[in-house]
């Protein structure tokens, strides 16, 4: 018999093997200062493109005032207990009602965390006889939720409606045998590529197939649609989304999440979501803070307008300079370059140390080998000056990547890793 930990000692995983070179700088970095467009990294001022604070609410004075007062009024413990037992309040109900109205649904239910809530919602929606069909590029929380499913599941090619239709045909035949139903899961906005899920085309398939649609709109909520109600509103199909999910961790710059749908569906979920039934209620200070943030989202359209001014300037500037930003249809701005992991490390170090630009780096196994993805998240706090500085820096680092500078700089890293 092997020692359970033997595999851990031998194989640190595709990312873990780089820990000695990467940790503290490329992964688990420490940004300091007030959350904004410019922060400090290892003592240096940097333009930050890695904060999902889309509307700039994280450090907004009105938000900070309400958060501070809520902490003073309620502390960090109230209410104690799970919602079903002793953690339910009028303000929890009020926030749910306002969220439901904002996303045009009958009812909503609060979740303590987005990741946890997504996993638990999938688990509650399906039984062993049901079939799940989901986008192959779905977020990790969706994948983990699907893994809990004891029945069949199929993936369809990313945003490929033909592939989805083929898998719905397979799922339909299987559901006829098991006596179950079909759940289709898509994201409203895919967080790495920035593409919107093809919700309109997915909804159209309801005329041919009998399924329910569950949408994770973490990156669409607050950023898309006329009112900011998300990708469903943007595409004119909000009413056809059976279960709508969004998190507070992006546009609302907080902690928590919610699901929304028909009253009977939400009533069922709140009595069957294990992660909420057996977990402490969302803290009151977070509930009060979310109410304030939602009110600002509804009444201050200038926040979203400024966000999109910056998005347009950044994405247009990158495309004009010949950068590949894929097919993003959202604020998420991916920049695709070709290079190895060591080259990516050298490139990002150059960006941070010499150009004062801090953005996220994504490499294999999240994306295919040989590709580097630099992921930029514009916010309402960024300025056109930030955009101009960033565009100039990106032109410089592309030149150095193409002329082999980073390959030479990364040789020492390669040697140290025995690659």
PDB file of N, CA, C and O in Angstrom, residues 182-238:
ATOM      1  N   UNK A 182     -33.498  17.687 -18.174  1.00  0.00           N
ATOM      2  CA  UNK A 182     -32.220  18.184 -18.696  1.00  0.00           C
ATOM      3  C   UNK A 182     -31.959  19.593 -18.171  1.00  0.00           C
ATOM      4  O   UNK A 182     -32.833  20.463 -18.232  1.00  0.00           O
ATOM      5  N   UNK A 183     -30.746  19.810 -17.653  1.00  0.00           N
ATOM      6  CA  UNK A 183     -30.292  21.131 -17.222  1.00  0.00           C
ATOM      7  C   UNK A 183     -29.142  21.570 -18.114  1.00  0.00           C
ATOM      8  O   UNK A 183     -28.126  20.877 -18.215  1.00  0.00           O
ATOM      9  N   UNK A 184     -29.289  22.717 -18.771  1.00  0.00           N
ATOM     10  CA  UNK A 184     -28.214  23.312 -19.571  1.00  0.00           C
ATOM     11  C   UNK A 184     -27.596  24.443 -18.754  1.00  0.00           C
ATOM     12  O   UNK A 184     -28.313  25.269 -18.174  1.00  0.00           O
ATOM     13  N   UNK A 185     -26.259  24.452 -18.701  1.00  0.00           N
ATOM     14  CA  UNK A 185     -25.553  25.479 -17.935  1.00  0.00           C
ATOM     15  C   UNK A 185     -24.605  26.249 -18.850  1.00  0.00           C
ATOM     16  O   UNK A 185     -23.801  25.645 -19.573  1.00  0.00           O
ATOM     17  N   UNK A 186     -24.710  27.567 -18.812  1.00  0.00           N
ATOM     18  CA  UNK A 186     -23.784  28.438 -19.538  1.00  0.00           C
ATOM     19  C   UNK A 186     -23.407  29.609 -18.646  1.00  0.00           C
ATOM     20  O   UNK A 186     -24.095  29.897 -17.662  1.00  0.00           O
ATOM     21  N   UNK A 187     -22.337  30.262 -18.997  1.00  0.00           N
ATOM     22  CA  UNK A 187     -22.003  31.517 -18.335  1.00  0.00           C
ATOM     23  C   UNK A 187     -22.570  32.683 -19.139  1.00  0.00           C
ATOM     24  O   UNK A 187     -22.716  32.600 -20.360  1.00  0.00           O
ATOM     25  N   UNK A 188     -22.901  33.754 -18.448  1.00  0.00           N
ATOM     26  CA  UNK A 188     -23.329  34.962 -19.146  1.00  0.00           C
ATOM     27  C   UNK A 188     -22.142  35.602 -19.833  1.00  0.00           C
ATOM     28  O   UNK A 188     -22.215  36.061 -20.975  1.00  0.00           O
ATOM     29  N   UNK A 189     -21.011  35.643 -19.116  1.00  0.00           N
ATOM     30  CA  UNK A 189     -19.727  36.100 -19.649  1.00  0.00           C
ATOM     31  C   UNK A 189     -18.666  35.123 -19.170  1.00  0.00           C
ATOM     32  O   UNK A 189     -18.584  34.833 -17.975  1.00  0.00           O
ATOM     33  N   UNK A 190     -17.878  34.617 -20.091  1.00  0.00           N
ATOM     34  CA  UNK A 190     -16.801  33.705 -19.732  1.00  0.00           C
ATOM     35  C   UNK A 190     -15.600  34.529 -19.287  1.00  0.00           C
ATOM     36  O   UNK A 190     -15.074  35.358 -20.036  1.00  0.00           O
ATOM     37  N   UNK A 191     -15.183  34.294 -18.041  1.00  0.00           N
ATOM     38  CA  UNK A 191     -14.263  35.198 -17.360  1.00  0.00           C
ATOM     39  C   UNK A 191     -12.868  35.282 -17.918  1.00  0.00           C
ATOM     40  O   UNK A 191     -12.168  36.263 -17.674  1.00  0.00           O
ATOM     41  N   UNK A 192     -12.406  34.271 -18.643  1.00  0.00           N
ATOM     42  CA  UNK A 192     -11.069  34.327 -19.230  1.00  0.00           C
ATOM     43  C   UNK A 192     -11.090  34.976 -20.609  1.00  0.00           C
ATOM     44  O   UNK A 192     -10.308  35.870 -20.903  1.00  0.00           O
ATOM     45  N   UNK A 193     -11.986  34.517 -21.468  1.00  0.00           N
ATOM     46  CA  UNK A 193     -12.038  35.010 -22.849  1.00  0.00           C
ATOM     47  C   UNK A 193     -12.826  36.299 -22.994  1.00  0.00           C
ATOM     48  O   UNK A 193     -12.669  37.023 -23.966  1.00  0.00           O
ATOM     49  N   UNK A 194     -13.756  36.539 -22.060  1.00  0.00           N
ATOM     50  CA  UNK A 194     -14.582  37.737 -22.149  1.00  0.00           C
ATOM     51  C   UNK A 194     -15.754  37.601 -23.089  1.00  0.00           C
ATOM     52  O   UNK A 194     -16.507  38.553 -23.288  1.00  0.00           O
ATOM     53  N   UNK A 195     -15.943  36.422 -23.672  1.00  0.00           N
ATOM     54  CA  UNK A 195     -17.065  36.225 -24.585  1.00  0.00           C
ATOM     55  C   UNK A 195     -18.360  36.066 -23.809  1.00  0.00           C
ATOM     56  O   UNK A 195     -18.387  35.442 -22.757  1.00  0.00           O
ATOM     57  N   UNK A 196     -19.442  36.606 -24.341  1.00  0.00           N
ATOM     58  CA  UNK A 196     -20.752  36.341 -23.760  1.00  0.00           C
ATOM     59  C   UNK A 196     -21.196  34.943 -24.178  1.00  0.00           C
ATOM     60  O   UNK A 196     -20.916  34.491 -25.289  1.00  0.00           O
ATOM     61  N   UNK A 197     -21.873  34.264 -23.262  1.00  0.00           N
ATOM     62  CA  UNK A 197     -22.500  33.007 -23.636  1.00  0.00           C
ATOM     63  C   UNK A 197     -23.567  33.278 -24.680  1.00  0.00           C
ATOM     64  O   UNK A 197     -24.218  34.330 -24.665  1.00  0.00           O
ATOM     65  N   UNK A 198     -23.786  32.332 -25.557  1.00  0.00           N
ATOM     66  CA  UNK A 198     -24.756  32.536 -26.647  1.00  0.00           C
ATOM     67  C   UNK A 198     -26.167  32.224 -26.141  1.00  0.00           C
ATOM     68  O   UNK A 198     -26.832  31.289 -26.599  1.00  0.00           O
ATOM     69  N   UNK A 199     -26.590  33.042 -25.208  1.00  0.00           N
ATOM     70  CA  UNK A 199     -27.844  32.788 -24.499  1.00  0.00           C
ATOM     71  C   UNK A 199     -29.053  32.858 -25.425  1.00  0.00           C
ATOM     72  O   UNK A 199     -29.990  32.057 -25.299  1.00  0.00           O
ATOM     73  N   UNK A 200     -29.035  33.784 -26.353  1.00  0.00           N
ATOM     74  CA  UNK A 200     -30.184  33.931 -27.258  1.00  0.00           C
ATOM     75  C   UNK A 200     -30.367  32.675 -28.096  1.00  0.00           C
ATOM     76  O   UNK A 200     -31.489  32.180 -28.267  1.00  0.00           O
ATOM     77  N   UNK A 201     -29.253  32.136 -28.609  1.00  0.00           N
ATOM     78  CA  UNK A 201     -29.323  30.928 -29.425  1.00  0.00           C
ATOM     79  C   UNK A 201     -29.685  29.705 -28.573  1.00  0.00           C
ATOM     80  O   UNK A 201     -30.398  28.809 -29.019  1.00  0.00           O
ATOM     81  N   UNK A 202     -29.170  29.678 -27.334  1.00  0.00           N
ATOM     82  CA  UNK A 202     -29.505  28.569 -26.436  1.00  0.00           C
ATOM     83  C   UNK A 202     -30.999  28.579 -26.135  1.00  0.00           C
ATOM     84  O   UNK A 202     -31.671  27.540 -26.192  1.00  0.00           O
ATOM     85  N   UNK A 203     -31.531  29.745 -25.830  1.00  0.00           N
ATOM     86  CA  UNK A 203     -32.963  29.873 -25.535  1.00  0.00           C
ATOM     87  C   UNK A 203     -33.800  29.430 -26.731  1.00  0.00           C
ATOM     88  O   UNK A 203     -34.854  28.779 -26.569  1.00  0.00           O
ATOM     89  N   UNK A 204     -33.348  29.740 -27.939  1.00  0.00           N
ATOM     90  CA  UNK A 204     -34.096  29.365 -29.142  1.00  0.00           C
ATOM     91  C   UNK A 204     -34.254  27.851 -29.256  1.00  0.00           C
ATOM     92  O   UNK A 204     -35.239  27.353 -29.811  1.00  0.00           O
ATOM     93  N   UNK A 205     -33.298  27.109 -28.715  1.00  0.00           N
ATOM     94  CA  UNK A 205     -33.362  25.648 -28.768  1.00  0.00           C
ATOM     95  C   UNK A 205     -34.462  25.076 -27.876  1.00  0.00           C
ATOM     96  O   UNK A 205     -34.809  23.894 -27.983  1.00  0.00           O
ATOM     97  N   UNK A 206     -35.022  25.918 -26.997  1.00  0.00           N
ATOM     98  CA  UNK A 206     -36.122  25.446 -26.153  1.00  0.00           C
ATOM     99  C   UNK A 206     -37.360  25.099 -26.989  1.00  0.00           C
ATOM    100  O   UNK A 206     -38.231  24.350 -26.535  1.00  0.00           O
ATOM    101  N   UNK A 207     -37.434  25.638 -28.211  1.00  0.00           N
ATOM    102  CA  UNK A 207     -38.560  25.314 -29.093  1.00  0.00           C
ATOM    103  C   UNK A 207     -38.475  23.873 -29.585  1.00  0.00           C
ATOM    104  O   UNK A 207     -39.479  23.275 -29.976  1.00  0.00           O
ATOM    105  N   UNK A 208     -37.242  23.328 -29.573  1.00  0.00           N
ATOM    106  CA  UNK A 208     -37.007  21.985 -30.088  1.00  0.00           C
ATOM    107  C   UNK A 208     -36.773  20.957 -28.983  1.00  0.00           C
ATOM    108  O   UNK A 208     -37.098  19.785 -29.146  1.00  0.00           O
ATOM    109  N   UNK A 209     -36.195  21.414 -27.866  1.00  0.00           N
ATOM    110  CA  UNK A 209     -35.837  20.502 -26.777  1.00  0.00           C
ATOM    111  C   UNK A 209     -36.449  20.979 -25.468  1.00  0.00           C
ATOM    112  O   UNK A 209     -36.657  22.172 -25.254  1.00  0.00           O
ATOM    113  N   UNK A 210     -36.701  20.022 -24.596  1.00  0.00           N
ATOM    114  CA  UNK A 210     -37.266  20.327 -23.283  1.00  0.00           C
ATOM    115  C   UNK A 210     -36.130  20.358 -22.259  1.00  0.00           C
ATOM    116  O   UNK A 210     -35.647  19.313 -21.826  1.00  0.00           O
ATOM    117  N   UNK A 211     -35.675  21.541 -21.898  1.00  0.00           N
ATOM    118  CA  UNK A 211     -34.615  21.677 -20.903  1.00  0.00           C
ATOM    119  C   UNK A 211     -34.815  22.958 -20.107  1.00  0.00           C
ATOM    120  O   UNK A 211     -35.569  23.849 -20.501  1.00  0.00           O
ATOM    121  N   UNK A 212     -34.114  23.049 -19.001  1.00  0.00           N
ATOM    122  CA  UNK A 212     -34.080  24.277 -18.192  1.00  0.00           C
ATOM    123  C   UNK A 212     -32.691  24.889 -18.281  1.00  0.00           C
ATOM    124  O   UNK A 212     -31.688  24.173 -18.363  1.00  0.00           O
ATOM    125  N   UNK A 213     -32.631  26.215 -18.238  1.00  0.00           N
ATOM    126  CA  UNK A 213     -31.372  26.937 -18.430  1.00  0.00           C
ATOM    127  C   UNK A 213     -30.926  27.620 -17.142  1.00  0.00           C
ATOM    128  O   UNK A 213     -31.668  28.380 -16.528  1.00  0.00           O
ATOM    129  N   UNK A 214     -29.683  27.340 -16.747  1.00  0.00           N
ATOM    130  CA  UNK A 214     -29.056  27.926 -15.559  1.00  0.00           C
ATOM    131  C   UNK A 214     -27.863  28.760 -16.044  1.00  0.00           C
ATOM    132  O   UNK A 214     -26.973  28.243 -16.729  1.00  0.00           O
ATOM    133  N   UNK A 215     -27.840  30.048 -15.709  1.00  0.00           N
ATOM    134  CA  UNK A 215     -26.803  30.961 -16.201  1.00  0.00           C
ATOM    135  C   UNK A 215     -26.009  31.561 -15.048  1.00  0.00           C
ATOM    136  O   UNK A 215     -26.584  32.143 -14.118  1.00  0.00           O
ATOM    137  N   UNK A 216     -24.697  31.410 -15.136  1.00  0.00           N
ATOM    138  CA  UNK A 216     -23.756  32.047 -14.202  1.00  0.00           C
ATOM    139  C   UNK A 216     -23.338  33.376 -14.820  1.00  0.00           C
ATOM    140  O   UNK A 216     -22.583  33.411 -15.785  1.00  0.00           O
ATOM    141  N   UNK A 217     -23.839  34.474 -14.257  1.00  0.00           N
ATOM    142  CA  UNK A 217     -23.597  35.797 -14.848  1.00  0.00           C
ATOM    143  C   UNK A 217     -22.710  36.659 -13.960  1.00  0.00           C
ATOM    144  O   UNK A 217     -22.926  37.866 -13.830  1.00  0.00           O
ATOM    145  N   UNK A 218     -21.695  36.042 -13.353  1.00  0.00           N
ATOM    146  CA  UNK A 218     -20.827  36.759 -12.421  1.00  0.00           C
ATOM    147  C   UNK A 218     -20.217  38.009 -13.039  1.00  0.00           C
ATOM    148  O   UNK A 218     -20.141  39.065 -12.397  1.00  0.00           O
ATOM    149  N   UNK A 219     -19.754  37.914 -14.288  1.00  0.00           N
ATOM    150  CA  UNK A 219     -19.090  39.047 -14.929  1.00  0.00           C
ATOM    151  C   UNK A 219     -20.051  39.933 -15.728  1.00  0.00           C
ATOM    152  O   UNK A 219     -19.681  41.027 -16.148  1.00  0.00           O
ATOM    153  N   UNK A 220     -21.286  39.472 -15.945  1.00  0.00           N
ATOM    154  CA  UNK A 220     -22.256  40.266 -16.692  1.00  0.00           C
ATOM    155  C   UNK A 220     -23.086  41.167 -15.807  1.00  0.00           C
ATOM    156  O   UNK A 220     -23.463  42.281 -16.195  1.00  0.00           O
ATOM    157  N   UNK A 221     -23.373  40.695 -14.590  1.00  0.00           N
ATOM    158  CA  UNK A 221     -24.181  41.462 -13.648  1.00  0.00           C
ATOM    159  C   UNK A 221     -23.487  42.784 -13.323  1.00  0.00           C
ATOM    160  O   UNK A 221     -22.340  42.810 -12.894  1.00  0.00           O
ATOM    161  N   UNK A 222     -24.194  43.897 -13.565  1.00  0.00           N
ATOM    162  CA  UNK A 222     -23.648  45.220 -13.288  1.00  0.00           C
ATOM    163  C   UNK A 222     -22.897  45.850 -14.439  1.00  0.00           C
ATOM    164  O   UNK A 222     -22.640  47.057 -14.420  1.00  0.00           O
ATOM    165  N   UNK A 223     -22.542  45.045 -15.441  1.00  0.00           N
ATOM    166  CA  UNK A 223     -21.730  45.581 -16.550  1.00  0.00           C
ATOM    167  C   UNK A 223     -22.447  45.553 -17.890  1.00  0.00           C
ATOM    168  O   UNK A 223     -22.138  46.350 -18.774  1.00  0.00           O
ATOM    169  N   UNK A 224     -23.392  44.635 -18.068  1.00  0.00           N
ATOM    170  CA  UNK A 224     -24.087  44.476 -19.349  1.00  0.00           C
ATOM    171  C   UNK A 224     -25.571  44.790 -19.213  1.00  0.00           C
ATOM    172  O   UNK A 224     -26.133  44.722 -18.124  1.00  0.00           O
ATOM    173  N   UNK A 225     -26.191  45.105 -20.338  1.00  0.00           N
ATOM    174  CA  UNK A 225     -27.616  45.419 -20.338  1.00  0.00           C
ATOM    175  C   UNK A 225     -27.866  46.887 -20.088  1.00  0.00           C
ATOM    176  O   UNK A 225     -27.033  47.590 -19.511  1.00  0.00           O
ATOM    177  N   UNK A 226     -29.026  47.349 -20.515  1.00  0.00           N
ATOM    178  CA  UNK A 226     -29.373  48.767 -20.383  1.00  0.00           C
ATOM    179  C   UNK A 226     -29.322  49.244 -18.943  1.00  0.00           C
ATOM    180  O   UNK A 226     -28.871  50.357 -18.654  1.00  0.00           O
ATOM    181  N   UNK A 227     -29.767  48.415 -18.011  1.00  0.00           N
ATOM    182  CA  UNK A 227     -29.779  48.804 -16.600  1.00  0.00           C
ATOM    183  C   UNK A 227     -28.628  48.195 -15.809  1.00  0.00           C
ATOM    184  O   UNK A 227     -28.466  48.492 -14.633  1.00  0.00           O
ATOM    185  N   UNK A 228     -27.865  47.284 -16.456  1.00  0.00           N
ATOM    186  CA  UNK A 228     -26.810  46.579 -15.748  1.00  0.00           C
ATOM    187  C   UNK A 228     -27.259  45.242 -15.202  1.00  0.00           C
ATOM    188  O   UNK A 228     -26.552  44.618 -14.414  1.00  0.00           O
ATOM    189  N   UNK A 229     -28.436  44.788 -15.629  1.00  0.00           N
ATOM    190  CA  UNK A 229     -28.972  43.528 -15.122  1.00  0.00           C
ATOM    191  C   UNK A 229     -28.327  42.303 -15.756  1.00  0.00           C
ATOM    192  O   UNK A 229     -28.701  41.183 -15.422  1.00  0.00           O
ATOM    193  N   UNK A 230     -27.370  42.496 -16.666  1.00  0.00           N
ATOM    194  CA  UNK A 230     -26.569  41.377 -17.108  1.00  0.00           C
ATOM    195  C   UNK A 230     -26.730  40.928 -18.537  1.00  0.00           C
ATOM    196  O   UNK A 230     -27.385  41.581 -19.358  1.00  0.00           O
ATOM    197  N   UNK A 231     -26.122  39.784 -18.829  1.00  0.00           N
ATOM    198  CA  UNK A 231     -26.061  39.272 -20.198  1.00  0.00           C
ATOM    199  C   UNK A 231     -27.442  38.918 -20.735  1.00  0.00           C
ATOM    200  O   UNK A 231     -27.704  39.075 -21.938  1.00  0.00           O
ATOM    201  N   UNK A 232     -28.321  38.418 -19.883  1.00  0.00           N
ATOM    202  CA  UNK A 232     -29.674  38.110 -20.328  1.00  0.00           C
ATOM    203  C   UNK A 232     -30.405  39.348 -20.795  1.00  0.00           C
ATOM    204  O   UNK A 232     -31.098  39.335 -21.825  1.00  0.00           O
ATOM    205  N   UNK A 233     -30.270  40.441 -20.048  1.00  0.00           N
ATOM    206  CA  UNK A 233     -30.863  41.713 -20.454  1.00  0.00           C
ATOM    207  C   UNK A 233     -30.207  42.204 -21.735  1.00  0.00           C
ATOM    208  O   UNK A 233     -30.891  42.671 -22.655  1.00  0.00           O
ATOM    209  N   UNK A 234     -28.900  42.108 -21.819  1.00  0.00           N
ATOM    210  CA  UNK A 234     -28.157  42.544 -23.005  1.00  0.00           C
ATOM    211  C   UNK A 234     -28.659  41.837 -24.266  1.00  0.00           C
ATOM    212  O   UNK A 234     -28.793  42.450 -25.327  1.00  0.00           O
ATOM    213  N   UNK A 235     -28.959  40.542 -24.139  1.00  0.00           N
ATOM    214  CA  UNK A 235     -29.369  39.755 -25.292  1.00  0.00           C
ATOM    215  C   UNK A 235     -30.885  39.618 -25.431  1.00  0.00           C
ATOM    216  O   UNK A 235     -31.377  38.970 -26.354  1.00  0.00           O
ATOM    217  N   UNK A 236     -31.618  40.240 -24.528  1.00  0.00           N
ATOM    218  CA  UNK A 236     -33.080  40.239 -24.626  1.00  0.00           C
ATOM    219  C   UNK A 236     -33.739  38.920 -24.271  1.00  0.00           C
ATOM    220  O   UNK A 236     -34.851  38.645 -24.736  1.00  0.00           O
ATOM    221  N   UNK A 237     -33.080  38.112 -23.431  1.00  0.00           N
ATOM    222  CA  UNK A 237     -33.646  36.802 -23.091  1.00  0.00           C
ATOM    223  C   UNK A 237     -33.697  36.563 -21.580  1.00  0.00           C
ATOM    224  O   UNK A 237     -33.750  35.417 -21.126  1.00  0.00           O
ATOM    225  N   UNK A 238     -33.699  37.616 -20.801  1.00  0.00           N
ATOM    226  CA  UNK A 238     -33.669  37.448 -19.347  1.00  0.00           C
ATOM    227  C   UNK A 238     -34.852  36.605 -18.849  1.00  0.00           C
ATOM    228  O   UNK A 238     -34.694  35.784 -17.943  1.00  0.00           O
TER     229      UNK A 238
END
